[in-house]
Tab-separated table of C-alpha atoms in Angstrom:
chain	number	residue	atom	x	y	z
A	1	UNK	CA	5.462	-69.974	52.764
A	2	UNK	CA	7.851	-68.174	54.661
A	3	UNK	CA	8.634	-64.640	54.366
A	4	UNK	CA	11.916	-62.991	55.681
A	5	UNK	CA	11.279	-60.113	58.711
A	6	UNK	CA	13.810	-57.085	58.205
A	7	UNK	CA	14.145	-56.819	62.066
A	8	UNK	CA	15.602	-59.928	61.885
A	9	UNK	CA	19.350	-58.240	62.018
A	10	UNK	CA	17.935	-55.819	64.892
A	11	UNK	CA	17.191	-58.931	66.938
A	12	UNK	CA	20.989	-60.326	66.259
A	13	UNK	CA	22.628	-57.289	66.837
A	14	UNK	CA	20.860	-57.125	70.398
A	15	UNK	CA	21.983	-60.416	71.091
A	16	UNK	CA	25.661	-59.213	70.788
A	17	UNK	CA	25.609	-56.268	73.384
A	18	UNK	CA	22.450	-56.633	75.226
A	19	UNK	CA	21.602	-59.572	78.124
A	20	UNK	CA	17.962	-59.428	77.903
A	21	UNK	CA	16.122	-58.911	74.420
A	22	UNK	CA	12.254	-58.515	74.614
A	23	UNK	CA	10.565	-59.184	70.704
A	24	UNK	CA	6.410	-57.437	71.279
A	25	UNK	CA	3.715	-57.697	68.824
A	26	UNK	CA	-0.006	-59.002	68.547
A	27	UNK	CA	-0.710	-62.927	68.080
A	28	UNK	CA	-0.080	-64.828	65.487
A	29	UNK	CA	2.600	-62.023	63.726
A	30	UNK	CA	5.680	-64.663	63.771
A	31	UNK	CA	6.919	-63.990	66.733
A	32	UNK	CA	7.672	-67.681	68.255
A	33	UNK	CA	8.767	-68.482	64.184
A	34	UNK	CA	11.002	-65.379	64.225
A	35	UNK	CA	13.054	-66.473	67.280
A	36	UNK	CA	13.217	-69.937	67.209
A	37	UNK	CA	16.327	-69.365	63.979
A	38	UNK	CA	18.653	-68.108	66.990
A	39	UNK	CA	18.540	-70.864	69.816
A	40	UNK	CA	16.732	-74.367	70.265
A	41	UNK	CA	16.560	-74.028	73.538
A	42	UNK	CA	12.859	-72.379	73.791
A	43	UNK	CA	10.068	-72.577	76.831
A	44	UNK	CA	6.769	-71.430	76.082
A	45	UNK	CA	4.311	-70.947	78.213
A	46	UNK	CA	0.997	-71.554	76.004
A	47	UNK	CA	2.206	-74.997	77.401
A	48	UNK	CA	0.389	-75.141	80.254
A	49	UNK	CA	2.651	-77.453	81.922
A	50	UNK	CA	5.634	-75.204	81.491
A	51	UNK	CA	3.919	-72.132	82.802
A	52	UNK	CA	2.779	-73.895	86.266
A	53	UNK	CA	6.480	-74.664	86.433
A	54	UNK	CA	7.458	-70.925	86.141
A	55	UNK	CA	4.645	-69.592	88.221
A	56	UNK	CA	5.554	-72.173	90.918
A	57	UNK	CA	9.118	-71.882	91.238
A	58	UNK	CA	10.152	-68.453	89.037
A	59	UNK	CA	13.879	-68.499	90.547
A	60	UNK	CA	14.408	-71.821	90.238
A	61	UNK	CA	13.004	-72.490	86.833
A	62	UNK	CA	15.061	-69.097	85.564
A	63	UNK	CA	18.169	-71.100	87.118
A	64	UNK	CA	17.357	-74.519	85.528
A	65	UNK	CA	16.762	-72.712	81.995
A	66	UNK	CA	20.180	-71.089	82.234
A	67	UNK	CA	21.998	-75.062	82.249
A	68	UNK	CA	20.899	-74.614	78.490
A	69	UNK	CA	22.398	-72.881	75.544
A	70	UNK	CA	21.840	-68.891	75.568
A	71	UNK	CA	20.194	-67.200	74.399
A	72	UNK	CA	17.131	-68.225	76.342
A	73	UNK	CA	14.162	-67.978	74.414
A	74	UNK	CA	10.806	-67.763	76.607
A	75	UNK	CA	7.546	-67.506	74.932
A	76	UNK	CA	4.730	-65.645	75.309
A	77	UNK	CA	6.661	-64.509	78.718
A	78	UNK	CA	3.313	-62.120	79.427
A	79	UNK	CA	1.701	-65.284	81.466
A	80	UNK	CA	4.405	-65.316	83.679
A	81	UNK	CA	5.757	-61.761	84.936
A	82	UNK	CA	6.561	-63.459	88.041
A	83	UNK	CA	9.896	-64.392	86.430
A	84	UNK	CA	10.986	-61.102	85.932
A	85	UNK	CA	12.643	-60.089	88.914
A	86	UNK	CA	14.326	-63.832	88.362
A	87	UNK	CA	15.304	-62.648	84.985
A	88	UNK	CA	16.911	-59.482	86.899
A	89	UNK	CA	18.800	-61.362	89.566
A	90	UNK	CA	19.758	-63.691	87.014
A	91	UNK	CA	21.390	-61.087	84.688
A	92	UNK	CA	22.953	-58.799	87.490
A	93	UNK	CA	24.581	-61.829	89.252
A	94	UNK	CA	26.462	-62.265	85.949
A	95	UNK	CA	25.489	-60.068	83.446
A	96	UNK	CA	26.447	-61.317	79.724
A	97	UNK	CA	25.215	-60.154	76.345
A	98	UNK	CA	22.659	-62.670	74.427
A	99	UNK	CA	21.177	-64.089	77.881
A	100	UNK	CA	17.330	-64.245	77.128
A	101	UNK	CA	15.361	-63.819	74.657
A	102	UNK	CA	11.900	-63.309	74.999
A	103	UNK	CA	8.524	-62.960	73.245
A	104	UNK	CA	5.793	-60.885	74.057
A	105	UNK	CA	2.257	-60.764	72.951
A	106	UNK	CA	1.536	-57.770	75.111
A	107	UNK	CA	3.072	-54.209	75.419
A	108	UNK	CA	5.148	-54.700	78.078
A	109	UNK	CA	6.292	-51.778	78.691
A	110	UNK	CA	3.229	-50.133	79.486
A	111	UNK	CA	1.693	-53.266	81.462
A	112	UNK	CA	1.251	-52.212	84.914
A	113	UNK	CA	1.867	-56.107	85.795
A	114	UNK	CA	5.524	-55.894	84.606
A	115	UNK	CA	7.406	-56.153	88.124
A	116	UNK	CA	10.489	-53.865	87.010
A	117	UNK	CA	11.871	-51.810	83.903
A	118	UNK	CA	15.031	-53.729	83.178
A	119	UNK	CA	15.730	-50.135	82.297
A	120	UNK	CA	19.793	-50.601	81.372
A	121	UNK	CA	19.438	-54.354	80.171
A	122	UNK	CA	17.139	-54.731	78.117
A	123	UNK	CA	16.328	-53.819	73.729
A	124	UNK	CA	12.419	-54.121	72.934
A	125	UNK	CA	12.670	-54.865	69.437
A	126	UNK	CA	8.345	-54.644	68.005
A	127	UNK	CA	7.499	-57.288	65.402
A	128	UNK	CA	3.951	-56.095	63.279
A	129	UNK	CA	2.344	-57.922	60.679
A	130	UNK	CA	3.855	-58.312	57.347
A	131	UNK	CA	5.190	-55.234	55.457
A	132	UNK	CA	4.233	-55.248	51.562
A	133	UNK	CA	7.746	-54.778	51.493
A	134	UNK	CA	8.825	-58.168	53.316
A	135	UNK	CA	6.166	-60.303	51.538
A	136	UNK	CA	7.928	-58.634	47.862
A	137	UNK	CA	10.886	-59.758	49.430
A	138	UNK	CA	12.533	-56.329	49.018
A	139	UNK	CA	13.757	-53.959	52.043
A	140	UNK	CA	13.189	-50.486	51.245
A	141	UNK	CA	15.115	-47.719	52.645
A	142	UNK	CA	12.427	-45.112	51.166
A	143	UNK	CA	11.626	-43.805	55.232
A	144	UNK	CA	15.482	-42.698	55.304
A	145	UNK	CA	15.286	-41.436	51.877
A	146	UNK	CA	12.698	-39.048	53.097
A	147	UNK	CA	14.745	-36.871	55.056
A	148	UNK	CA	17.539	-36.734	52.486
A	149	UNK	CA	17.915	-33.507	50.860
A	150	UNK	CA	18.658	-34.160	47.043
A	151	UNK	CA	15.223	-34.699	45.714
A	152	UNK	CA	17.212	-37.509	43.123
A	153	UNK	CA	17.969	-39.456	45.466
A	154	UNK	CA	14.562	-39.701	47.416
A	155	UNK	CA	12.296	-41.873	45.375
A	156	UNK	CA	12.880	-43.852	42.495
A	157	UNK	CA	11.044	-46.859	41.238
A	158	UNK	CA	12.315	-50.268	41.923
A	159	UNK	CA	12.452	-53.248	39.804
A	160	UNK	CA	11.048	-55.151	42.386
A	161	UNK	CA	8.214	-52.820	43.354
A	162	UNK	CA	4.726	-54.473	43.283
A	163	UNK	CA	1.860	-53.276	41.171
A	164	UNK	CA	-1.133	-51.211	42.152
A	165	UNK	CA	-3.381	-54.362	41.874
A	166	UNK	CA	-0.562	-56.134	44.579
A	167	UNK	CA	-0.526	-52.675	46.838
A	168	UNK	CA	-4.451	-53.283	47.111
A	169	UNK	CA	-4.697	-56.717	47.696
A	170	UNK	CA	-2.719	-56.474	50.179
A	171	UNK	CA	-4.982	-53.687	52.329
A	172	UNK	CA	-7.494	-56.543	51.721
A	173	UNK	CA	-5.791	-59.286	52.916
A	174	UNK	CA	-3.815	-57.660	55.512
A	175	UNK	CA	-0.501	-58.658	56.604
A	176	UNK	CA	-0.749	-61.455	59.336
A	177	UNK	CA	0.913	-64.141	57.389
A	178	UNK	CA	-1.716	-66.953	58.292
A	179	UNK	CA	-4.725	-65.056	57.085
A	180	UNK	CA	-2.502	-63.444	53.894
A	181	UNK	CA	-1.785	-67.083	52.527
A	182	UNK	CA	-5.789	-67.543	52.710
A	183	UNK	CA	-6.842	-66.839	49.037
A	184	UNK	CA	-10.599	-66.574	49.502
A	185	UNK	CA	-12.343	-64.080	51.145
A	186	UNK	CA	-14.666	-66.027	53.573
A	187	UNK	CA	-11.468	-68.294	54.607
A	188	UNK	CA	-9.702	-65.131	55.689
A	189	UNK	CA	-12.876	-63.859	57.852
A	190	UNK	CA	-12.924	-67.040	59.196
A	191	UNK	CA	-9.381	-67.000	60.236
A	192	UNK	CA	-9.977	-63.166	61.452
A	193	UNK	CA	-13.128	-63.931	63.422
A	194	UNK	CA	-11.706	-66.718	65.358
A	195	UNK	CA	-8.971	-64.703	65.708
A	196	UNK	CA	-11.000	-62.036	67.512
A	197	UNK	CA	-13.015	-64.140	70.065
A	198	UNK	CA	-9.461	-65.816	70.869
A	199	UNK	CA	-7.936	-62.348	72.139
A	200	UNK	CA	-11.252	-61.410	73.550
A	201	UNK	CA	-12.429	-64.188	75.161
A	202	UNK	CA	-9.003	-65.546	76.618
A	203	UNK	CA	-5.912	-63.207	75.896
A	204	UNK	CA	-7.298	-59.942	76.988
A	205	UNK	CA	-8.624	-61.701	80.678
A	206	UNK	CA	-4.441	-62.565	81.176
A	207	UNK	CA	-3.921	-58.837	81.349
A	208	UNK	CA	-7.077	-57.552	83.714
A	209	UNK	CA	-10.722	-58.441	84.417
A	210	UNK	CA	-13.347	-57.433	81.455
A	211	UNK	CA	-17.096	-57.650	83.137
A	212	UNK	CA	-18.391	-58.145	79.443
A	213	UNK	CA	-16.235	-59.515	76.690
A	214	UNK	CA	-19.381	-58.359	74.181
A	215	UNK	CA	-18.453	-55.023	75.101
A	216	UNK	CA	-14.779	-55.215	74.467
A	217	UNK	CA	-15.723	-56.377	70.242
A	218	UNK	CA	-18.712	-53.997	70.115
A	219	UNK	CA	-15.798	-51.040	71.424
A	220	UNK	CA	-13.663	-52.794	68.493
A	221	UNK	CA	-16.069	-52.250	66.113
A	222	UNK	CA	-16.766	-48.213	67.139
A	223	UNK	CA	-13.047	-48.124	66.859
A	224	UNK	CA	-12.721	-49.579	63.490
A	225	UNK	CA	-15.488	-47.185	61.931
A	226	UNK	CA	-13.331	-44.120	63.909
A	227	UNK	CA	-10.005	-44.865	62.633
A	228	UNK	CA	-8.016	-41.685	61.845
A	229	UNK	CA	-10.615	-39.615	63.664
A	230	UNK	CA	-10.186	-38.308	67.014
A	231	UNK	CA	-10.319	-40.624	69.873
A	232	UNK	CA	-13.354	-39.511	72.010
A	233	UNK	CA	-13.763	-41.789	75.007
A	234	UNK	CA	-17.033	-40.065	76.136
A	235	UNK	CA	-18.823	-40.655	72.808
A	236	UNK	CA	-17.574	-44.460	72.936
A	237	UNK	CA	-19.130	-44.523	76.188
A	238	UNK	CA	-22.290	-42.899	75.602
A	239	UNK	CA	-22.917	-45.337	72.236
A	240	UNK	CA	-21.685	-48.605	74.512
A	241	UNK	CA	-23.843	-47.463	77.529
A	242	UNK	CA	-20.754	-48.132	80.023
A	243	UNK	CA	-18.651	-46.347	82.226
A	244	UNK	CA	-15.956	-43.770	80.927
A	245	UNK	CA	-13.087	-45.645	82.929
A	246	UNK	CA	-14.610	-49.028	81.497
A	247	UNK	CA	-13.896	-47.912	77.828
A	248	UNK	CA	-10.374	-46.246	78.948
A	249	UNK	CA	-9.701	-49.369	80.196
A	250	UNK	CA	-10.892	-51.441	77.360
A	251	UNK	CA	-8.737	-49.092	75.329
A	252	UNK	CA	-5.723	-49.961	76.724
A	253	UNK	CA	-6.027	-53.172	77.464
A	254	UNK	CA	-6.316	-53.604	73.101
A	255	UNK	CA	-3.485	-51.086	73.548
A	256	UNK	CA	-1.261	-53.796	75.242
A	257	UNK	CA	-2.539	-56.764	73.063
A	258	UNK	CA	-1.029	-54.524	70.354
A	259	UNK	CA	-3.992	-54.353	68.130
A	260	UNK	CA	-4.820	-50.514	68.222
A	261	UNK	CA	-2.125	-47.588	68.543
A	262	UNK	CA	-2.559	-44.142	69.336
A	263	UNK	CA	-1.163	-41.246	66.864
A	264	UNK	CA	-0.591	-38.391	68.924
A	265	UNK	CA	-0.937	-34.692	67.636
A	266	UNK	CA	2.235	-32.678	66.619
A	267	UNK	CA	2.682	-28.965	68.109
A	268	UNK	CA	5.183	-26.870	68.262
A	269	UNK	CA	5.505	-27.009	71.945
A	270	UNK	CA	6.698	-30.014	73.098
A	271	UNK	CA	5.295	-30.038	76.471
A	272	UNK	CA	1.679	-29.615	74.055
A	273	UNK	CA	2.003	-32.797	72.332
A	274	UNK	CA	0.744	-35.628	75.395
A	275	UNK	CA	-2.084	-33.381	76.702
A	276	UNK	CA	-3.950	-33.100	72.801
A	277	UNK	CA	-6.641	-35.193	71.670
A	278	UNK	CA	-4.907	-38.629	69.744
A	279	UNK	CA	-6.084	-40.533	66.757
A	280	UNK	CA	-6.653	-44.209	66.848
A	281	UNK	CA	-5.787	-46.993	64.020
A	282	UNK	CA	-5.775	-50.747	63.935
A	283	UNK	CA	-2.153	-53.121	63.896
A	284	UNK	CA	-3.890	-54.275	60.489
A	285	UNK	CA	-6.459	-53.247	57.318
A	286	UNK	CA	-7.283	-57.111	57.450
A	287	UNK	CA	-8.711	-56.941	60.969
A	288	UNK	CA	-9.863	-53.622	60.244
A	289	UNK	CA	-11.681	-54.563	57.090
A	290	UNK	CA	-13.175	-57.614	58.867
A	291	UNK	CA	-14.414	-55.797	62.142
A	292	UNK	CA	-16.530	-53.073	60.010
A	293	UNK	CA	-16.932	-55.411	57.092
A	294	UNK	CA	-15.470	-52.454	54.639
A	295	UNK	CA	-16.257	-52.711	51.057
A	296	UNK	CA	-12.647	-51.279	49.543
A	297	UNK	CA	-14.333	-50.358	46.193
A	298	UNK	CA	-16.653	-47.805	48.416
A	299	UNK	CA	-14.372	-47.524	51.223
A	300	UNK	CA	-11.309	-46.931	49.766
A	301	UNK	CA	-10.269	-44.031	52.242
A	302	UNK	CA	-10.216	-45.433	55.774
A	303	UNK	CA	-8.316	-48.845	54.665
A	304	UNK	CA	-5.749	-46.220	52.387
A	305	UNK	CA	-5.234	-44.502	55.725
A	306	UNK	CA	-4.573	-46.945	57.997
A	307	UNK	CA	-2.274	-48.993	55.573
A	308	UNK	CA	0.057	-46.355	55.385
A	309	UNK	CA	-0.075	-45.936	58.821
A	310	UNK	CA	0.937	-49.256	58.967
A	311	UNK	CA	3.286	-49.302	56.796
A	312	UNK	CA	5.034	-46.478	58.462
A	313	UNK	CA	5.291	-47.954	61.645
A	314	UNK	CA	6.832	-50.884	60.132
A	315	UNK	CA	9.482	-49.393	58.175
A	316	UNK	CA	10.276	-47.022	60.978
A	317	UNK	CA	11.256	-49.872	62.633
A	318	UNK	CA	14.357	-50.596	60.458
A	319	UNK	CA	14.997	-47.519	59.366
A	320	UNK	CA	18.559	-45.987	60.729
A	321	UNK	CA	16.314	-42.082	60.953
A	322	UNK	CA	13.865	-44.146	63.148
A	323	UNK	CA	11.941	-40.836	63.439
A	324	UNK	CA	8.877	-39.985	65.574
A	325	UNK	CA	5.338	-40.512	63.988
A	326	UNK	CA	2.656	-37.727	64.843
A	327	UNK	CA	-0.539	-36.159	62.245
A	328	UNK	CA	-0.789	-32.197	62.450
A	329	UNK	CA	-4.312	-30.262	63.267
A	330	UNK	CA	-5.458	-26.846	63.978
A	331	UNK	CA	-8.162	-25.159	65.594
A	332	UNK	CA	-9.273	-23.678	62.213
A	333	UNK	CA	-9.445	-27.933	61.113
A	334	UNK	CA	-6.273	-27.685	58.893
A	335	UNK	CA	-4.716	-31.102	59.190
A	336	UNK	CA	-2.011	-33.328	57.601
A	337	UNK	CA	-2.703	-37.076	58.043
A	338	UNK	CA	1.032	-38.265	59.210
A	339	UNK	CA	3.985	-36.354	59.956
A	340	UNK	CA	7.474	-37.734	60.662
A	341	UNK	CA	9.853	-35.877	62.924
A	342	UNK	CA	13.498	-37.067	62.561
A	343	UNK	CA	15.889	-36.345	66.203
A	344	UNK	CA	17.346	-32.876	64.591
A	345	UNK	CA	13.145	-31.386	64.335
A	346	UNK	CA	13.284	-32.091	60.787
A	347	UNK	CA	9.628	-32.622	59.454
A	348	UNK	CA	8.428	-34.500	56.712
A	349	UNK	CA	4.490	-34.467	55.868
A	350	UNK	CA	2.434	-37.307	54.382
A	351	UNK	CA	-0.959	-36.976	53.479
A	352	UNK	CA	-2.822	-40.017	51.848
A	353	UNK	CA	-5.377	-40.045	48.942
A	354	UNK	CA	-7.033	-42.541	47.576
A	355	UNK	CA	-7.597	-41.757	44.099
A	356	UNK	CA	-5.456	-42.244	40.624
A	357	UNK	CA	-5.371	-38.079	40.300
A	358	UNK	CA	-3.927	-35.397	42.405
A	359	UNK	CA	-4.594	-31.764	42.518
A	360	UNK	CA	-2.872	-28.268	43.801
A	361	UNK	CA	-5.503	-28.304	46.771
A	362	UNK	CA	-4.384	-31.504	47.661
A	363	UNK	CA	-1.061	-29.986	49.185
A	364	UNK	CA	-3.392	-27.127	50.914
A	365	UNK	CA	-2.512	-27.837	54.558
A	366	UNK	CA	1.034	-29.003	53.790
A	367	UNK	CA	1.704	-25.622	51.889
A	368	UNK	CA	0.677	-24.020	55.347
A	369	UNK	CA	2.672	-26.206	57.543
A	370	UNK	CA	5.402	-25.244	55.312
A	371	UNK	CA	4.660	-21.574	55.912
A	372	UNK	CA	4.382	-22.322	59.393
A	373	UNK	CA	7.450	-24.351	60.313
A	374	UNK	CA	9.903	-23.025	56.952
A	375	UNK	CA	12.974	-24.016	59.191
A	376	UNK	CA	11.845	-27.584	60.460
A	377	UNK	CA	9.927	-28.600	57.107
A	378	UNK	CA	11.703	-30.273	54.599
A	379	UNK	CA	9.216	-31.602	52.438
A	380	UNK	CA	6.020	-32.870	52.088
A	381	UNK	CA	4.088	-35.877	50.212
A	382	UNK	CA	0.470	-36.466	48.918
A	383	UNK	CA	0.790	-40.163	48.489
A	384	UNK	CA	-2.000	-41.693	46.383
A	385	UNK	CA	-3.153	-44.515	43.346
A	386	UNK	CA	-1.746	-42.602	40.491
A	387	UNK	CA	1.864	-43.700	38.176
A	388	UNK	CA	3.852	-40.980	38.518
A	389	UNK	CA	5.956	-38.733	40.729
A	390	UNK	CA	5.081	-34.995	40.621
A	391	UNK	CA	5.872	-31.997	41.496
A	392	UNK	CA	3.692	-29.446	43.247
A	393	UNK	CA	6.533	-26.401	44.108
A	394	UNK	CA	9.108	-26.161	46.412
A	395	UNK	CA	9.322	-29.772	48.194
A	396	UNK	CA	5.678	-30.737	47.661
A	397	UNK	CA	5.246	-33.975	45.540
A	398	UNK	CA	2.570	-36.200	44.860
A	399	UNK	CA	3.995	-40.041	45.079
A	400	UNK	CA	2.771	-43.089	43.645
A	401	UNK	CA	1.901	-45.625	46.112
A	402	UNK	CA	3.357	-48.359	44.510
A	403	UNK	CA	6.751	-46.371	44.625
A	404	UNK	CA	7.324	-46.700	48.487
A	405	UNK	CA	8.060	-50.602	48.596
């Protein structure tokens, strides 16, 4: 079963004003499935053949691929940056919108392999796994609606909006669609686990040398039980009995394979914000669940968390606010799981719970962000199990779950 991706029009629109469009996410997301609806004329190099081709001759396989219909679609383009600066010469000797079209399964823009920026012509367009909301079939606009000010018109219930039982099997399943369509349980950790030792064993070695692959999945594993605490390399180094610049390394290099993402701290001061300590989450509660083997009747917290971390990433991604994603902490330990930051310093807090009830101390830290930031905050959300949408004083609601697909 297919499911449609609501960065689909994204991807189009590039196509019209942009020469070189770059599509970045982890395997098996639907990347190659994705691009293949807007040109047949596709080179991958997983094809072995193909990528000796590239590797051997960059300029004059760039040149040969050009003889076909644009856009260009090349695959998986990480095991061959020696065609960028091809890619370059190609588009500045006659630049035209809708030239290439490319798929990444690595960050590319913070690979230290990637011979030049583009910078000027080129749209990185990220493709995660699936939203709840693309698997309902139903794009919601509820990230926009967020920094509207009539209250009315920021949540209402759809039609189409999927039950509490459907919100929770999906943090189960996850959303990569091969594992999602898996109905039992040991299927899916069999797709997950192979999975794993695929990026460990033989993606992660295409972006740098790993001495010990065992230590790059025991480092995933310290990460999973961490997620949404603060990301202390010297503890992960102590507990792995490596190096400090080994586990930075190993760090990014899941970094660039797109499978863990950073959540920086908010502050005030914007030259603040890069130096704090960051949080750490997984591309995925599937491959979270399945790297600490989570029990989500006991566990319920740490999947909750990174789900809607998840699921505000995606829907960032086609939202027209596109705001910035941060959490808030204090020295005193006040802190607000998510915050979104739209370009005018508008701020909108989320925190998650993972319970059916909600409760005036639940809004605690938001009510002192509020008190902190009364000209930047414009409302803030506990998000959590319950049915209804309530109330809590002056732009503090608690919000169904279910309500934001």
């Amino acid at each position: 079963m297919s499911y449609p991706r609501f960065c689909q029009e994204t991807i189009r629109e590039s196509l019209k004003d942009t020469p070189i469009t770059i599509v970045t996410g982890a395997r098996q997301t639907g990347k190659s499935t994705l691009v293949s609806i807007f040109s047949k004329s596709t080179f991958t190099f997983d094809d072995w053949a193909t990528l000796h081709s590239a590797k051997a001759d960059p300029e004059g396989f760039i040149q040969q691929a050009l003889k076909n219909p644009w856009p260009i679609i090349l695959d998986e383009i990480q095991h061959a940056p020696e065609l960028f600066l091809s890619i370059k010469k190609a588009v500045d000797q006659n630049r035209q919108p809708g030239m290439f079209l490319l798929t990444g399964s690595a960050n590319l823009l913070n690979w230290v392999q990637l011979p030049d920026s583009l910078a000027g012509r080129v749209e990185y367009i990220n493709l995660y796994p699936l939203s709840l909301a693309e698997i309902m079939g139903h794009q919601t606009n509820w990230i926009d609606n967020l920094f509207k000010q009539e209250i009315s018109d920021v949540f209402s219930r759809s039609s189409s909006a999927p039950s509490l039982d459907q919100v929770e099997q999906m943090i189960t399943k996850g959303g990569y669609p091969e594992a999602f369509k898996r109905e039992q349980s040991s299927r899916r950790e069999a797709w997950y686990a192979s999975y794993v030792k695929t990026l460990i064993e033989r993606d992660i070695l295409t972006l740098d040398t790993v001495e010990n692959p065992l230590n790059v999945h025991q480092l995933m594993m310290h990460l999973a039980i961490s997620v949404g605490s603060l990301l202390n390399f010297t503890n992960l180094a102590l507990k792995l009995q490596i190096s400090l610049p080994t586990v930075r390394k190993y760090v990014h290099l899941l970094e660039l394979l797109c499978l863990c993402y950073r959540l920086q701290p908010w502050h005030k001061n914007l030259g603040k914000r890069l130096i704090k300590t960051p949080k750490i989450y997984f591309n995925d509660t599937g491959i979270l669940q399945h790297l600490v083997h989570l029990n989500p009747e006991t566990q319920t917290g740490i999947l909750m968390e990174n789900f809607i971390f998840n699921e505000l990433q995606k829907q960032i991604n086609w939202s027209e606010t596109k705001p910035q994603l941060y959490f808030w902490r204090t020295s005193n330990g006040r802190e607000i799981d998510f915050l979104l930051e739209d370009r005018q310093g508008k701020i909108v807090g989320i925190e998650v719970k993972a319970s059916a009830t909600v409760t005036s101390s639940d809004f605690a830290h938001l009510k002192a962000l509020q008190e902190d930031i009364p000209q930047q905050f414009l409302a803030g959300y506990v998000v959590y199990k319950g049915e209804n949408f309530l109330s809590f004083g002056q732009n503090l609601y608690a919000v169904p779950v279910t309500w934001l697909f």
